Coordinates of C-alpha atoms in Angstrom, one line a residue:
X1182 CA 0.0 0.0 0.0
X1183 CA 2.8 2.2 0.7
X1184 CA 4.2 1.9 -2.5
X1185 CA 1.5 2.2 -4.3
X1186 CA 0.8 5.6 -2.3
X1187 CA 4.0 6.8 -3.1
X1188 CA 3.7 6.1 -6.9
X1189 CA 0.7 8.2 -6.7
X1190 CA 2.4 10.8 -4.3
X1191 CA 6.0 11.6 -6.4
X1192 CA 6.2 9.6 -9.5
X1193 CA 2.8 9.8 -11.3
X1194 CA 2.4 11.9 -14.4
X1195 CA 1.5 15.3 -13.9
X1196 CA -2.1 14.7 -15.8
X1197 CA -2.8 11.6 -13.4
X1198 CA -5.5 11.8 -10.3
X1199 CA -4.0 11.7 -6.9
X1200 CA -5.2 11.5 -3.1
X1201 CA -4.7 14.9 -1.0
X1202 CA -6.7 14.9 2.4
X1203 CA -9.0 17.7 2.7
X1204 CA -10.9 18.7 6.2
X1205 CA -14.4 19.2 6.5
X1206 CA -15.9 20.6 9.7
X1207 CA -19.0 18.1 11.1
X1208 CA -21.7 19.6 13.4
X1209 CA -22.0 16.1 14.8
X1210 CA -19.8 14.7 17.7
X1211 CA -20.4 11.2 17.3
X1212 CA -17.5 8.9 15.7
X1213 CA -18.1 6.0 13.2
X1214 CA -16.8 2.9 13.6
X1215 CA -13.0 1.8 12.7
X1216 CA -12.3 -0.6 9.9
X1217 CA -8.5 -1.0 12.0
X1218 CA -7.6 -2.0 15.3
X1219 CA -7.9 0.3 18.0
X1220 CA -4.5 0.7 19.6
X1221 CA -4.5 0.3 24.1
X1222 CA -2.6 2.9 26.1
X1223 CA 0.5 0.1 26.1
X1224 CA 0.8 0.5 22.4
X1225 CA 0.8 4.0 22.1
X1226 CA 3.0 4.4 24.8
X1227 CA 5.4 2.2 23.3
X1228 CA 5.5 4.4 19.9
X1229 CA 6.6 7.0 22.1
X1230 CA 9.6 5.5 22.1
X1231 CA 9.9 3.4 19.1
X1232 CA 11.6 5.4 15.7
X1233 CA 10.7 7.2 13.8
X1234 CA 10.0 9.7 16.4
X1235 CA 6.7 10.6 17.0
X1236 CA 6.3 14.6 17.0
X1237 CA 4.7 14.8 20.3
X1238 CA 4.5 12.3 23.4
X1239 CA 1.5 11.8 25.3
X1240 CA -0.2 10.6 22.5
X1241 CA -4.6 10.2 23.7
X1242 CA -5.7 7.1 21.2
X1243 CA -4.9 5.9 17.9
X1244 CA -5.6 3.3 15.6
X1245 CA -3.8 0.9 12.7
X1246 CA -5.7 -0.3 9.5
X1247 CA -5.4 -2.8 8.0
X1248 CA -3.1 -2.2 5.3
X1249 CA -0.6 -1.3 8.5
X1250 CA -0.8 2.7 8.8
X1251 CA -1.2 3.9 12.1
X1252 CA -3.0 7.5 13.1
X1253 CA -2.6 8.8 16.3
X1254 CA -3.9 11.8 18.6
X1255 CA -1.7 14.1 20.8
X1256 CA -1.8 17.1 22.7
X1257 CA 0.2 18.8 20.0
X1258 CA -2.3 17.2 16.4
X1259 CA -2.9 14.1 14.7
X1260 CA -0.5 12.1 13.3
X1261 CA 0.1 9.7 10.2
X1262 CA 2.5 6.9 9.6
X1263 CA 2.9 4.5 7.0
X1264 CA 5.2 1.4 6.9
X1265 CA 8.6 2.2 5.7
X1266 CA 8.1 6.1 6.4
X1267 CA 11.1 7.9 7.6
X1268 CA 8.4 10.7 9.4
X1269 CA 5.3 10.5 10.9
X1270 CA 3.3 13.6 9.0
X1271 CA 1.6 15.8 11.2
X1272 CA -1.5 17.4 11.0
X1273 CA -2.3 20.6 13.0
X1274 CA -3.3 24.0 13.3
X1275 CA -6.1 25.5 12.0
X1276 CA -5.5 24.6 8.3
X1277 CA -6.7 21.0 9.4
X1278 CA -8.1 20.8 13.0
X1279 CA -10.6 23.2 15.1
X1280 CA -8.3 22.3 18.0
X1281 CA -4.6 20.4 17.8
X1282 CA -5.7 18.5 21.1
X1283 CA -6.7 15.3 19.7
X1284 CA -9.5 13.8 21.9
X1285 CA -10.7 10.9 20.0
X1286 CA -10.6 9.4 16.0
X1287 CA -12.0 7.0 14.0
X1288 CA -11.6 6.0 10.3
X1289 CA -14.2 4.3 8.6
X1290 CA -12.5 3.5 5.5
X1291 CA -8.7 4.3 4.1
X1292 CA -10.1 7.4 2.4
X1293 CA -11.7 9.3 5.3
X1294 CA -10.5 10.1 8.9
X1295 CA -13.1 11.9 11.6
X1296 CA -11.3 13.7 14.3
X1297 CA -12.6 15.0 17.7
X1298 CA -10.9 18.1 19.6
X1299 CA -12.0 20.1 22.4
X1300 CA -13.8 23.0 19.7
X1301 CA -15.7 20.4 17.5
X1302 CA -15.0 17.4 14.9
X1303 CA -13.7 17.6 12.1
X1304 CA -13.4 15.0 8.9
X1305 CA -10.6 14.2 7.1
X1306 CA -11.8 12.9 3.3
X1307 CA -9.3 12.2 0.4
X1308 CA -9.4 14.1 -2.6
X1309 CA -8.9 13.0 -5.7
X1310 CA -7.8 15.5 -8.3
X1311 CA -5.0 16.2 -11.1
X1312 CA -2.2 18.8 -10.2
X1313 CA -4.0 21.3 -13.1
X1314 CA -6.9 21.0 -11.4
X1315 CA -5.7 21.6 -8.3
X1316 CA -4.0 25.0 -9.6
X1317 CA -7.0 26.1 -11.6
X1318 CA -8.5 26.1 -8.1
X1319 CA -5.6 27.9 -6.4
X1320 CA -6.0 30.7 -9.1
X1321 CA -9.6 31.4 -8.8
X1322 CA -9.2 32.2 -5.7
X1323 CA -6.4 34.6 -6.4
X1324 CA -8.2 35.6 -9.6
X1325 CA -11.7 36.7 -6.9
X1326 CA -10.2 38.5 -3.8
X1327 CA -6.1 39.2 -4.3
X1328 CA -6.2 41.6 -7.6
X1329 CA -5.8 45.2 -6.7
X1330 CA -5.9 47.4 -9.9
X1331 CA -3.7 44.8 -11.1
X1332 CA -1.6 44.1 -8.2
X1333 CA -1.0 40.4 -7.0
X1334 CA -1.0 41.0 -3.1
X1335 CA -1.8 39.4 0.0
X1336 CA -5.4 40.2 1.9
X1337 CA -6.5 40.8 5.3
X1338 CA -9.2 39.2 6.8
X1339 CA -12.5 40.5 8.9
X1340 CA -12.6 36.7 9.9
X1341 CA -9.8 34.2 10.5
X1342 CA -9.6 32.2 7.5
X1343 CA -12.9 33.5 6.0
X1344 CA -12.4 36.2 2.9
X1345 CA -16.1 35.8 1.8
X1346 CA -16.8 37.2 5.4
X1347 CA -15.1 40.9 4.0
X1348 CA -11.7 41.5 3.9
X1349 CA -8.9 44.7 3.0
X1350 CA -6.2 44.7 0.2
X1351 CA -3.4 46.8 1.8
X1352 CA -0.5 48.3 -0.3
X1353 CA 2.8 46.8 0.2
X1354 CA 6.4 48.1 -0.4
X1355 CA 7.1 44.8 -2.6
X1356 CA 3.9 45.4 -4.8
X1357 CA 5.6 45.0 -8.1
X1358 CA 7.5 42.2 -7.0
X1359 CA 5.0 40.0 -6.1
X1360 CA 2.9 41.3 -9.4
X1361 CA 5.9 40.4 -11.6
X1362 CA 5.5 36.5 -10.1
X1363 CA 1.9 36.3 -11.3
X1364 CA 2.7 37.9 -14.5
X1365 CA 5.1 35.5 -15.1
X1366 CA 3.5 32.8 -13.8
X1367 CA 0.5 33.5 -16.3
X1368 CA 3.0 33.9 -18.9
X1369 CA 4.0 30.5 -18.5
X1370 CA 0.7 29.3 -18.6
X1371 CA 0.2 30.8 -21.8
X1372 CA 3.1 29.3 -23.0
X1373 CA 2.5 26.1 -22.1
X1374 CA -1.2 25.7 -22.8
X1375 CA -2.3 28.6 -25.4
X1376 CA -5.6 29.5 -22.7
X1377 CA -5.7 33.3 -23.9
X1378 CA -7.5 33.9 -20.8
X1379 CA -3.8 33.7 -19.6
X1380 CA -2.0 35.6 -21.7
X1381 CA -5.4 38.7 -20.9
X1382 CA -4.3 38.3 -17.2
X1383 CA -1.0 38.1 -17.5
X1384 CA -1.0 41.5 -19.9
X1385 CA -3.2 43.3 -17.0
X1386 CA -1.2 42.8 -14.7
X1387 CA 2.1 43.2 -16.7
X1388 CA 0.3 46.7 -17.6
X1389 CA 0.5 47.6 -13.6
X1390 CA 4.0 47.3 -13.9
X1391 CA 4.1 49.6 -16.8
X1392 CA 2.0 52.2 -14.6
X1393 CA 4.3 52.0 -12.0
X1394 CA 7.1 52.9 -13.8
X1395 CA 5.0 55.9 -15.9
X1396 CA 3.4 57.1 -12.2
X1397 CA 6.8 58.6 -11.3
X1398 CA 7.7 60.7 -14.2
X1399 CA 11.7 60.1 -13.5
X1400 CA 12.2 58.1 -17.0
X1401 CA 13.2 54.3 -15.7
X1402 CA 12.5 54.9 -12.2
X1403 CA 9.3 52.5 -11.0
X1404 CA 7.6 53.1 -7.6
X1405 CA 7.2 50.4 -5.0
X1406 CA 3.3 50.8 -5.1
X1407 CA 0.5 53.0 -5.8
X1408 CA -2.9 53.6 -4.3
X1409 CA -5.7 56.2 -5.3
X1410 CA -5.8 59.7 -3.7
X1411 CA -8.9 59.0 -1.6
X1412 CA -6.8 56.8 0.7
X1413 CA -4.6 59.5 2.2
X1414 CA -0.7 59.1 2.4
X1415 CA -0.2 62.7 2.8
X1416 CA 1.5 62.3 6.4
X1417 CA 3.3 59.0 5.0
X1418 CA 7.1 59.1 4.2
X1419 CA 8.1 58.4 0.9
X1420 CA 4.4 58.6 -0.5
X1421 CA 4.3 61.4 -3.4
X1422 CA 1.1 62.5 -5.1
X1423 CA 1.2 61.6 -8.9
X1424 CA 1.4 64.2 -11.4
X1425 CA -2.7 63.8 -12.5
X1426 CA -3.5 63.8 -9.0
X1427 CA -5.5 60.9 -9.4
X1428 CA -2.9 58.5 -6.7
X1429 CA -0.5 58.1 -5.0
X1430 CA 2.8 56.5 -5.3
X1431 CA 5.3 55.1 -3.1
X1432 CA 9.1 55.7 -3.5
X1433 CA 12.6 54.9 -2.3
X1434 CA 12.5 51.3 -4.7
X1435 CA 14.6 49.0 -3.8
X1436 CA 16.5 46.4 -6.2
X1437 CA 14.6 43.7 -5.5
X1438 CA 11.4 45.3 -7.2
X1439 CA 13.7 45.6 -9.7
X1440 CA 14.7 42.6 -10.8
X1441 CA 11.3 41.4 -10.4
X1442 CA 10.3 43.9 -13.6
X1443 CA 13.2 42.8 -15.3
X1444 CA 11.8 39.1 -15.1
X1445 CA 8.3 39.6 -15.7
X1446 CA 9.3 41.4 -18.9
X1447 CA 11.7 39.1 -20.0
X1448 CA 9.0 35.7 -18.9
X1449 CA 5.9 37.9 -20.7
X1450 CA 8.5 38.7 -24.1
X1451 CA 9.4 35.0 -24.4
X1452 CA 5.9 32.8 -23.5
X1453 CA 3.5 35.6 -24.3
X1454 CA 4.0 38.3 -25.9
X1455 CA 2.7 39.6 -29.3
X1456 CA 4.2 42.0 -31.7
X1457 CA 2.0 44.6 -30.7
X1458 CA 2.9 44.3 -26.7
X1459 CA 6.3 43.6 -27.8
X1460 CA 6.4 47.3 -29.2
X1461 CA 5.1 48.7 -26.1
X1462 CA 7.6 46.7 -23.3
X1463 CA 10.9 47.2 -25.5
X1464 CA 10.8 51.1 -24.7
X1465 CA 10.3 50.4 -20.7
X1466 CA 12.7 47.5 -20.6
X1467 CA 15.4 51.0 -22.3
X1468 CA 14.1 53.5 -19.8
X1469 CA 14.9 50.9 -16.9
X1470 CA 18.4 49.9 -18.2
X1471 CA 19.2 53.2 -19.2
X1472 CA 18.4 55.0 -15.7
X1473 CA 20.8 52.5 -14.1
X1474 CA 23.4 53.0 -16.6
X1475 CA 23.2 57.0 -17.0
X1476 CA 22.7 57.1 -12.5
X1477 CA 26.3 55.7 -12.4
X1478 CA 24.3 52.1 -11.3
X1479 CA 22.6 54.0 -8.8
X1480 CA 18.3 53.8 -8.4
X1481 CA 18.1 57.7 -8.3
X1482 CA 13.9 58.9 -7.1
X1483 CA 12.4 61.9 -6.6
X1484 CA 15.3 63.4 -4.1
X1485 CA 17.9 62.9 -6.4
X1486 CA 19.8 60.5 -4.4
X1487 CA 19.6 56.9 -4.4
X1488 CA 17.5 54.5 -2.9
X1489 CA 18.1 53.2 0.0
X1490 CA 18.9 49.3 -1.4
X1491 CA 18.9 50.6 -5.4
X1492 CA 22.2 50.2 -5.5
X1493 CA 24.3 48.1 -7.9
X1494 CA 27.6 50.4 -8.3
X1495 CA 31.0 49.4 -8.2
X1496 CA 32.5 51.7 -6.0
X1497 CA 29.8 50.5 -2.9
X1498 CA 29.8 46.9 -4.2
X1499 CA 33.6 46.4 -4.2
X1500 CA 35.0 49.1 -1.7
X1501 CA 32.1 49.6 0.4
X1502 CA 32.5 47.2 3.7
X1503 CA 29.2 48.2 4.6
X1504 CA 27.9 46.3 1.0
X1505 CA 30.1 43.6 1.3
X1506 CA 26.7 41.6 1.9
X1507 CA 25.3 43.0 -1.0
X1508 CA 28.4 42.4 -3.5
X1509 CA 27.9 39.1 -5.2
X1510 CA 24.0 39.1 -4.9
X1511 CA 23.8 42.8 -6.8
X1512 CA 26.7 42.0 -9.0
X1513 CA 24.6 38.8 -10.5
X1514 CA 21.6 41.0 -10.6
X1515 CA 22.9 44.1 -13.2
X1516 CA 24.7 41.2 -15.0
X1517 CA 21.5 39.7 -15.6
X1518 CA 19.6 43.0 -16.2
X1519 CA 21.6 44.4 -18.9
X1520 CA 21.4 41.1 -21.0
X1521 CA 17.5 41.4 -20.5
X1522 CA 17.9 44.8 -21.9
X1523 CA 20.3 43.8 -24.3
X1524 CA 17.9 41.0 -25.8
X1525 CA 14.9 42.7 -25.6
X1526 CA 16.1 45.6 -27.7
X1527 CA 18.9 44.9 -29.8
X1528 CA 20.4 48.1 -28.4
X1529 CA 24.7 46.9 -28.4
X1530 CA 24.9 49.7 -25.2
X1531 CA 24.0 47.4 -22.5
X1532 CA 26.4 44.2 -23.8
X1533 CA 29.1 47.1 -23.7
X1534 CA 28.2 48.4 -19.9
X1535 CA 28.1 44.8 -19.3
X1536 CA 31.4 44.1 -20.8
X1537 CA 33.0 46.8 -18.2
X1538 CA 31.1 45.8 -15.2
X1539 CA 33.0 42.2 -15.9
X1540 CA 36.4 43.0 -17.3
X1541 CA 37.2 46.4 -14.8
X1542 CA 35.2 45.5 -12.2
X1543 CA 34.9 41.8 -11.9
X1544 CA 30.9 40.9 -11.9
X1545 CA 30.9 37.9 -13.0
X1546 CA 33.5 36.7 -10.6
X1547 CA 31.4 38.7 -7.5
X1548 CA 28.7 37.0 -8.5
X1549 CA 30.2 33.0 -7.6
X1550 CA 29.6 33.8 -4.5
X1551 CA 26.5 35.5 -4.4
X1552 CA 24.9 33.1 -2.0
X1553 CA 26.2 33.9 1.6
X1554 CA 25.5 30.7 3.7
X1555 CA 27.6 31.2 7.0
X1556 CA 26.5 32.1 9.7
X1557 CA 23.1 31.1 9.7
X1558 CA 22.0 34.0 11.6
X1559 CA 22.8 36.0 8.7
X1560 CA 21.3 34.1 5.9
X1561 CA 19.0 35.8 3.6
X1562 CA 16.2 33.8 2.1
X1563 CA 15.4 36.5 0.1
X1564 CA 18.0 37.1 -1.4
X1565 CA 18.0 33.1 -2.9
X1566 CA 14.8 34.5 -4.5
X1567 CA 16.0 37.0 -6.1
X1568 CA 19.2 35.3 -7.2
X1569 CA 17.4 32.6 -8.6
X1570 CA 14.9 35.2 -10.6
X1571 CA 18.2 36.8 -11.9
X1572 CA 20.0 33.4 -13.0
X1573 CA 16.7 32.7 -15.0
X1574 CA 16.8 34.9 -18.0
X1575 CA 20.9 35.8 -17.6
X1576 CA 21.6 31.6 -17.7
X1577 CA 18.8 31.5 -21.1
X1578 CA 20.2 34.4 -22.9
X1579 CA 24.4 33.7 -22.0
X1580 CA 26.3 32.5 -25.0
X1581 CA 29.8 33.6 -24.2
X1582 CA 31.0 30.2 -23.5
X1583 CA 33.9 31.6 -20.4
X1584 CA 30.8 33.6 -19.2
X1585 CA 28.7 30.8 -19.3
X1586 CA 31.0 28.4 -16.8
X1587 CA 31.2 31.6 -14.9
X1588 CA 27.7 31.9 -14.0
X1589 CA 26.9 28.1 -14.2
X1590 CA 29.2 27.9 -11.1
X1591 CA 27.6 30.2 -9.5
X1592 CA 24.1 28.9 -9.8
X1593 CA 25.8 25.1 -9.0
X1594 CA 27.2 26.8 -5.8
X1595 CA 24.0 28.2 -5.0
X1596 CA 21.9 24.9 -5.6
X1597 CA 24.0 23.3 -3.5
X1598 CA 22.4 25.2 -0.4
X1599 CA 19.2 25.6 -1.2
X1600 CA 19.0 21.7 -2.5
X1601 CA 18.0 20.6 0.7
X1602 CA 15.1 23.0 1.0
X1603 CA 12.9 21.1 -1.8
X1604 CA 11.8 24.6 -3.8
X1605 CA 10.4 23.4 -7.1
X1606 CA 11.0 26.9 -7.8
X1607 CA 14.7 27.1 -7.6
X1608 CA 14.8 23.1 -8.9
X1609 CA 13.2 24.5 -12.4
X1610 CA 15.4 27.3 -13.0
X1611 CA 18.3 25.2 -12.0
X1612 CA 17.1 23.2 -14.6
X1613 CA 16.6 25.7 -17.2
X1614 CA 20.0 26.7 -16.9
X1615 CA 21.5 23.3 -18.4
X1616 CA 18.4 22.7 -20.7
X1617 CA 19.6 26.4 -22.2
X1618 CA 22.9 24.7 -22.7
X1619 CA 21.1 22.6 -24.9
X1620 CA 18.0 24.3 -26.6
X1621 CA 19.3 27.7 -28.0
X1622 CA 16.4 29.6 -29.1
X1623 CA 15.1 31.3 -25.9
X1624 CA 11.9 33.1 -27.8
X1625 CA 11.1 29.7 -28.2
X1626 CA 9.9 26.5 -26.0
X1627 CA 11.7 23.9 -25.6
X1628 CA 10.7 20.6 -27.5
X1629 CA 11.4 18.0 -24.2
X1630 CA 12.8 18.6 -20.4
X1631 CA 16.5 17.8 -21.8
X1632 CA 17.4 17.4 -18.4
X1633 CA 17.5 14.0 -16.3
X1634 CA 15.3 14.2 -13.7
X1635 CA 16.8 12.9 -11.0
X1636 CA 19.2 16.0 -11.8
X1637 CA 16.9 18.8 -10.5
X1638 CA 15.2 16.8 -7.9
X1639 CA 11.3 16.6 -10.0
X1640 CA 10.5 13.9 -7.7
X1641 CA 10.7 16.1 -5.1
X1642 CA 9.1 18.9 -6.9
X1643 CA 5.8 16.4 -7.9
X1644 CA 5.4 15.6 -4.1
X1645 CA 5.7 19.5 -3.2
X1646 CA 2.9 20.3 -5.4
X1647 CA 0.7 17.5 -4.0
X1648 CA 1.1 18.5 -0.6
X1649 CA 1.4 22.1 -0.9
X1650 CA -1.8 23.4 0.7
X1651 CA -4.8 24.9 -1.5
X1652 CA -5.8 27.1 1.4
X1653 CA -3.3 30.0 2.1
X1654 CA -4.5 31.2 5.1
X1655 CA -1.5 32.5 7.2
X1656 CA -3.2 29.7 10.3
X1657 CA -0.9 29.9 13.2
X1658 CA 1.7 26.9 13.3
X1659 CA 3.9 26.3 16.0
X1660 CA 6.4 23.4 15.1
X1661 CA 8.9 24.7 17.7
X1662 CA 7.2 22.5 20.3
X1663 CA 8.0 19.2 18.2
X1664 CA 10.9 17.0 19.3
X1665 CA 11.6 15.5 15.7
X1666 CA 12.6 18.9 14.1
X1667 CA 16.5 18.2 15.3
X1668 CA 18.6 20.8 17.0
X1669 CA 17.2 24.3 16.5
X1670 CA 18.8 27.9 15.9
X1671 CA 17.9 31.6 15.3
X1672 CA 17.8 32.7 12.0
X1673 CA 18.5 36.9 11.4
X1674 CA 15.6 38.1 12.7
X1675 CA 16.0 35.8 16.5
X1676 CA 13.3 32.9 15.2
X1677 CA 13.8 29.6 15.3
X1678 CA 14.7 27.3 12.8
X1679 CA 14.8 23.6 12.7
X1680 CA 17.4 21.6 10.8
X1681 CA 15.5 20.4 8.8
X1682 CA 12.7 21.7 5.8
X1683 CA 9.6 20.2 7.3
X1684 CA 7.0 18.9 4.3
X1685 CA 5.6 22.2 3.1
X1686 CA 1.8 21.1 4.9
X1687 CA 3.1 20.7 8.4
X1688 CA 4.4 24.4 8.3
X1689 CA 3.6 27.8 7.1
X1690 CA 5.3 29.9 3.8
X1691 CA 2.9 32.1 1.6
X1692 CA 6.0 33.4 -0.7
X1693 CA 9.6 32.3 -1.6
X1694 CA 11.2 35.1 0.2
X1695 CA 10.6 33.3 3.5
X1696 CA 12.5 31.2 5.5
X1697 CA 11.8 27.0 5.0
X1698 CA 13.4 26.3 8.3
X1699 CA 11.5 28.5 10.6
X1700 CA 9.6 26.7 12.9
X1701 CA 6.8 29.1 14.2
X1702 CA 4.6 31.4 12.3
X1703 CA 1.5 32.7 11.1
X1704 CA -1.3 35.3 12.8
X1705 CA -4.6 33.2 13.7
X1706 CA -5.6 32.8 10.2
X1707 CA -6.3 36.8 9.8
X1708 CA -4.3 37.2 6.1
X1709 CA -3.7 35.2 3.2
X1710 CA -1.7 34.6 0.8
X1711 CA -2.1 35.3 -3.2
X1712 CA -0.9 31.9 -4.0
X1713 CA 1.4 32.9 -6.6
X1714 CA 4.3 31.3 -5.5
X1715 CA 2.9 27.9 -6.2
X1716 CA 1.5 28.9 -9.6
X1717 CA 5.0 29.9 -10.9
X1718 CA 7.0 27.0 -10.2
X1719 CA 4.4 25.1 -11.5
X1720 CA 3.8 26.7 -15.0
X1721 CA 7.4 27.1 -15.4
X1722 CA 7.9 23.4 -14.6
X1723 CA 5.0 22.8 -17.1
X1724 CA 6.4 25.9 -19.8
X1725 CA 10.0 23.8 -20.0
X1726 CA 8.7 20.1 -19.9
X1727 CA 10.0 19.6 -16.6
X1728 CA 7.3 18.1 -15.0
X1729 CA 6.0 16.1 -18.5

């Protein structure tokens, strides 16, 4: 059974049905009868102690079926083990239970579990669906309550985990960041499928990014955000009122918004675009290269002095101590912004400002080590976002064949550290980079993956998508209290971390910018997430044959 479970789990086509357990609140407190055995205070107490661990002792009833699973109830959620499983899987918090203090359970069949807590019963039923089905689902929901004027963003809730029940769409300083991701994401889709439905909301949105760039008036320089005028930012720093008086916009930009416009143009150009919308991104994609180039590779806003993290010049990057941080990470990002430019125009400038960024200044070298990984309390798992939205396009477009090794070492050094953390999104570009060593027309898809699988982890990828949770309610999950998470640190902003990625279900992350090790987070289930970060890696996968 086990085996077959696991077929279904990591190895099945992408178009095949699979199993993913769903809850269902019951009004009703009574329990079923088990088709298993139910297990006596002895027996639980002896899994206690038996591997693999169980999360949580104390374990209140339980109960193994036939085919030899075992589920069992703790103070701390209910729990799943199948034979030959190196975990137990945990289920708790909100996102599955009313209450993780497991009273009582039955299951009436393999394909449905009923749970009793303290706050009600809940019902645990199988789903069967295909992965598409299970995205299509993930984007209407995005598609009814997380547009904003064409902004992807996040939502706050009237009611824990209920948006039909009203709900706000707040501005945030990483607006076009998170926007570029669904544009590229429906991008992809288009690419992959031909639904124009995707390429409409892909060119919406996509549009939004134009705006922000057009709302400034500083050729090349994009705002963070903007809101209308009614909602008043007057006594707001950095907030400046746009120029038909009709919004506001937010300044002081920082690179990372950045080089998500530079992908989302690049994603859109290749997988979406026509001739028509190519005519109208090629001048934007100029004014964004050019103000970096003509600013001394400075972001320059409405003050006339750089941003505060718009910075991607040599003399702060190689002689500032106080951007040491910043030197291999912003190095990798110009590199990658100027062959955008340079691709998506034709214009030879940009190959040539290249060209001196690398041979007086040393770029591509700085950008080898662009992923800092020691010590942990300094890691930045942002910053593996953005490198990995940067290697995307530079790793397609590269020819130069010295270049090439250059920044394929880079991106190998990089995988190496974020390998353990399971991101089908930095698995797929990983990918990309050595199918581009093999397909050489980037305006067009590839005809096969070209990559063996077991190279970039898809496995790992298939089961992420299966478990990834549908419902992106930011529930409050506390894993610290678990005793299999292994030794635990503090991560750079004091939380703590386990040493290992826990399955992406038994923890909380809304956006790849997170951290995969922390162990507690989440605010009662009072925002939610967009959901684009599992559409992109998804319809990228699906745009490069990576998960065919």
């Amino acid at each position: 059974m086990h085996a077959i479970l696991l077929g279904l789990t990591v190895l099945a086509a992408v178009g095949e049905r699979f199993p993913e357990w769903m809850p269902e609140p019951r009004a009703d407190t009574a329990l079923p009868a088990s088709i298993g055995r139910t297990l006596s205070a002895e027996e639980l107490k002896a899994l206690e102690s038996a591997q693999p661990l169980t999360p949580f002792t104390g374990l209140s009833c339980g109960v193994r079926l036939p085919d030899g699973s075992i589920w069992v109830g703790s103070p701390g959620g209910l729990m799943h083990l199948v034979p030959g499983a190196p975990h137990w899987r945990l289920f708790h918090s909100r996102r599955w239970l009313p209450d993780d203090r497991v009273l009582a359970l039955a299951a009436p069949s393999n394909e449905q579990l009923w749970v009793r807590t303290p706050a009600g019963t809940v019902r645990l039923v199988r789903r069967w669906w295909t992965l598409e089905e299970k995205m299509a689902e993930i984007h209407a929901r995005l598609r009814k309550y997380h547009l904003r004027e064409g902004f992807c963003c996040e939502i706050v809730l009237k009611q824990p985990g209920q948006p039909e029940a009203g709900y706000t769409q707040p501005d945030n300083d990483n607006d076009g960041l998170w926007t570029a991701l669904y544009v590229a994401a429906e991008a992809f889709r288009f690419g992959a499928t031909g639904a124009e439905d995707a390429r409409r909301n892909a060119w919406q949105s996509l549009q939004t990014l134009m705006a922000l760039e057009a709302i400034t008036g500083i050729p090349g320089f994009a705002a963070r955000s903007f809101v209308p005028i009614d909602i008043d930012k007057s006594g707001d720093r950095n907030w400046y009122r746009s120029a038909d008086g009709k919004r506001w916009w937010k300044d002081d930009t920082s690179s990372d918004e950045v080089v998500g416009h530079f992908f989302a143009y690049f994603v859109y150009w290749v997988a979406a675009a026509t001739e028509a919308q190519k005519q109208q991104i090629r001048p934007v994609v100029a004014r964004l290269a050019d103000h970096i180039i003509d600013h001394g590779y400075y972001y320059v806003g409405p003050t006339g002095k750089p941003t505060t993290w718009g910075v991607w010049a040599p003399e702060k990057l190689n002689r500032d101590p106080r951007r040491l941080g910043d030197r291999g990470l912003n190095s990798l990002e110009v590199l990658s912004h100027l062959k955008v430019a340079e691709f998506i125009t034709g214009n030879p400038r940009y190959a040539r400002a290249a060209g001196e960024l690398i041979d007086r200044h040393g770029y591509a070298a700085n950008a080898v080590w662009q992923k800092i990984e020691w010590p942990l309390n300094v890691v930045n798992h942002s910053d593996d976002e953005l490198a990995f939205l940067a290697y995307y396009p530079l790793l397609w477009l590269e020819r130069n064949p010295e270049l090439r090794t250059i920044y394929l070492w880079s991106l190998e050094r990089s995988w190496h550290y974020e390998r353990p953390e399971g991101s089908p999104l930095f698995n797929f570009i990983y990918a990309t980079a050595h199918q581009a060593s093999q397909w050489r027309e980037p305006g067009q898809r590839p005809p096969r993956g070209l990559v063996p699988a077991e190279r970039y982890d898809r496995e790992v990828c298939l089961e992420w998508f299966r478990r990834v949770p549908a419902d992106t309610t930011a529930w409050t999950i506390a894993n610290s209290r678990r005793r299999d998470v292994g030794p635990t640190t503090r991560n750079r902003f004091g939380q703590l971390c386990g040493s290992r990625v826990l399955p992406i279900d038994e923890r909380l992350m809304l956006r790849w910018n997170a951290d995969p090790y922390q162990l507690d987070n989440g605010n009662g289930g009072f925002t939610r997430g967009d959901g684009a970060f599992i559409l992109l890696p998804y319809w990228l996968g699906r745009y490069h044959r990576l998960l065919e």
